[in-house]
Amino acid sequence: MSTNKVITLEEASKHNSKDDCWLIIGGKVYNVTKFLEDHPGGDDVLLSSTAKDATDDFEDVGHSTTARAMMDEYYVGDIDATTIPTKVKYTPPKQPHYNQDKTPEFIIKILQFLVPLAILGLAVAVRIYTKSESA
């Protein structure tokens, strides 16, 4: 009975180039170097998924059963799950409060509204003034 090789994330992360590319998908490690040129999405897609758990990237695309069957050909071993960091909830960096009303764009928008309105008001006032004088 043969046991599968257990690979750490650190070890798998070293294989992240066009000449040597390993992916971690579903708790297993695959050497996809020979498949880079044949991948329908291009080699950049695969290379961008190295050095991390690429399971979500793989599942989001919706691969065919044929593609899933091909994976066995590239199987290297199982990933040591303790070396993969747990997912951390994203917290945006602290930023100072942004006051939209003090931006130059806001002032320009106000002027774009007020200037034509002032011109229209001036035109109406001139019209009323000249009409009352000629009567």
Coordinates of C-alpha atoms in Angstrom, one line a residue:
M1 CA 0.0 0.0 0.0
S2 CA 1.6 3.3 -1.1
T3 CA 1.0 6.5 0.9
N4 CA 0.6 9.8 -0.9
K5 CA 3.4 12.3 -0.6
V6 CA 2.5 15.2 1.7
I7 CA 3.7 18.6 0.5
T8 CA 3.9 21.8 2.5
L9 CA 2.6 25.1 1.1
E10 CA 6.2 26.5 1.3
E11 CA 7.5 23.6 -0.9
A12 CA 4.7 24.0 -3.4
S13 CA 5.2 27.8 -3.5
K14 CA 8.7 27.3 -4.9
H15 CA 7.2 26.0 -8.1
N16 CA 5.8 29.2 -9.6
S17 CA 7.4 29.7 -13.0
K18 CA 6.7 28.7 -16.6
D19 CA 9.5 26.1 -16.2
D20 CA 8.1 24.6 -13.0
C21 CA 4.4 25.2 -12.0
W22 CA 2.5 23.5 -9.2
L23 CA -1.1 24.2 -8.2
I24 CA -3.0 23.4 -5.1
I25 CA -6.6 22.4 -5.8
G26 CA -8.9 20.6 -3.5
G27 CA -6.2 19.6 -1.0
K28 CA -4.0 18.0 -3.7
V29 CA -0.9 19.3 -5.5
Y30 CA -0.6 19.2 -9.3
N31 CA 2.5 19.8 -11.5
V32 CA 0.8 21.5 -14.4
T33 CA 4.1 22.6 -16.1
K34 CA 3.5 20.4 -19.2
F35 CA -0.1 21.7 -19.5
L36 CA 0.7 25.5 -19.4
E37 CA 0.9 25.9 -23.2
D38 CA -2.3 23.8 -23.7
H39 CA -4.5 25.5 -21.1
P40 CA -7.4 27.3 -22.9
G41 CA -7.2 30.3 -20.6
G42 CA -3.4 30.7 -21.2
D43 CA -0.5 30.1 -18.9
D44 CA -0.9 33.4 -17.1
V45 CA -4.1 32.2 -15.5
L46 CA -2.3 29.1 -14.0
L47 CA 0.8 31.1 -13.0
S48 CA -1.4 33.6 -11.1
S49 CA -2.8 30.8 -9.0
T50 CA 0.5 29.4 -7.7
A51 CA 1.7 29.7 -4.1
K52 CA -1.8 29.6 -2.7
D53 CA -4.9 27.4 -2.5
A54 CA -6.3 27.7 -6.0
T55 CA -9.4 25.7 -5.3
D56 CA -11.8 28.7 -5.5
D57 CA -10.1 30.0 -8.7
F58 CA -10.6 26.5 -10.2
E59 CA -14.2 26.1 -9.1
D60 CA -15.2 29.6 -10.1
V61 CA -14.4 28.9 -13.8
G62 CA -16.6 25.8 -14.0
H63 CA -14.3 23.2 -15.5
S64 CA -15.7 20.3 -17.5
T65 CA -15.6 16.7 -16.3
T66 CA -12.9 16.1 -18.9
A67 CA -10.7 18.8 -17.4
R68 CA -11.2 17.3 -14.0
A69 CA -10.3 13.8 -15.3
M70 CA -7.1 15.3 -16.8
M71 CA -5.9 16.4 -13.3
D72 CA -5.0 12.9 -12.3
E73 CA -2.2 12.9 -14.9
Y74 CA -0.6 15.9 -13.1
Y75 CA -1.1 14.7 -9.5
V76 CA 2.1 15.1 -7.3
G77 CA 0.8 14.6 -3.8
D78 CA -1.5 16.0 -1.0
I79 CA -1.1 19.4 0.6
D80 CA -0.3 19.6 4.3
A81 CA -3.5 21.4 5.3
T82 CA -1.8 22.9 8.4
T83 CA 0.5 24.9 6.2
I84 CA -2.3 26.7 4.4
P85 CA -3.3 29.9 6.2
T86 CA -7.0 30.1 7.3
K87 CA -9.0 32.6 5.3
V88 CA -9.0 36.0 7.0
K89 CA -11.9 38.3 6.7
Y90 CA -10.9 41.4 4.6
T91 CA -10.9 44.6 6.6
P92 CA -10.2 47.7 4.6
P93 CA -7.4 50.0 5.7
K94 CA -8.4 52.9 8.0
Q95 CA -8.8 56.0 6.0
P96 CA -9.7 59.6 7.1
H97 CA -13.4 60.5 6.5
Y98 CA -13.9 61.7 3.0
N99 CA -16.1 64.8 2.7
Q100 CA -17.5 64.8 -0.8
D101 CA -18.8 68.4 -0.5
K102 CA -15.3 69.8 -0.3
T103 CA -13.8 68.4 -3.4
P104 CA -13.0 70.5 -6.5
E105 CA -15.3 68.2 -8.5
F106 CA -18.3 69.1 -6.3
I107 CA -17.6 72.8 -6.7
I108 CA -17.5 72.4 -10.5
K109 CA -20.8 70.6 -10.5
I110 CA -22.4 73.3 -8.4
L111 CA -21.0 76.0 -10.8
Q112 CA -22.2 74.0 -13.8
F113 CA -25.7 74.3 -12.4
L114 CA -25.7 77.8 -11.0
V115 CA -24.0 79.7 -13.9
P116 CA -26.6 78.7 -16.5
L117 CA -29.3 79.4 -14.0
A118 CA -27.9 82.9 -13.3
I119 CA -27.6 83.6 -17.0
L120 CA -31.2 82.5 -17.5
G121 CA -32.3 84.7 -14.6
L122 CA -30.4 87.7 -16.0
A123 CA -32.0 87.2 -19.5
V124 CA -35.5 87.1 -18.0
A125 CA -34.8 90.2 -15.9
V126 CA -33.4 92.1 -19.0
R127 CA -36.4 91.0 -21.0
I128 CA -38.9 92.1 -18.3
Y129 CA -37.0 95.4 -17.8
T130 CA -36.8 96.2 -21.6
K131 CA -40.5 95.2 -22.2
S132 CA -41.8 97.5 -19.4
E133 CA -39.8 100.5 -20.7
S134 CA -41.0 100.1 -24.3
A135 CA -44.7 100.0 -23.2

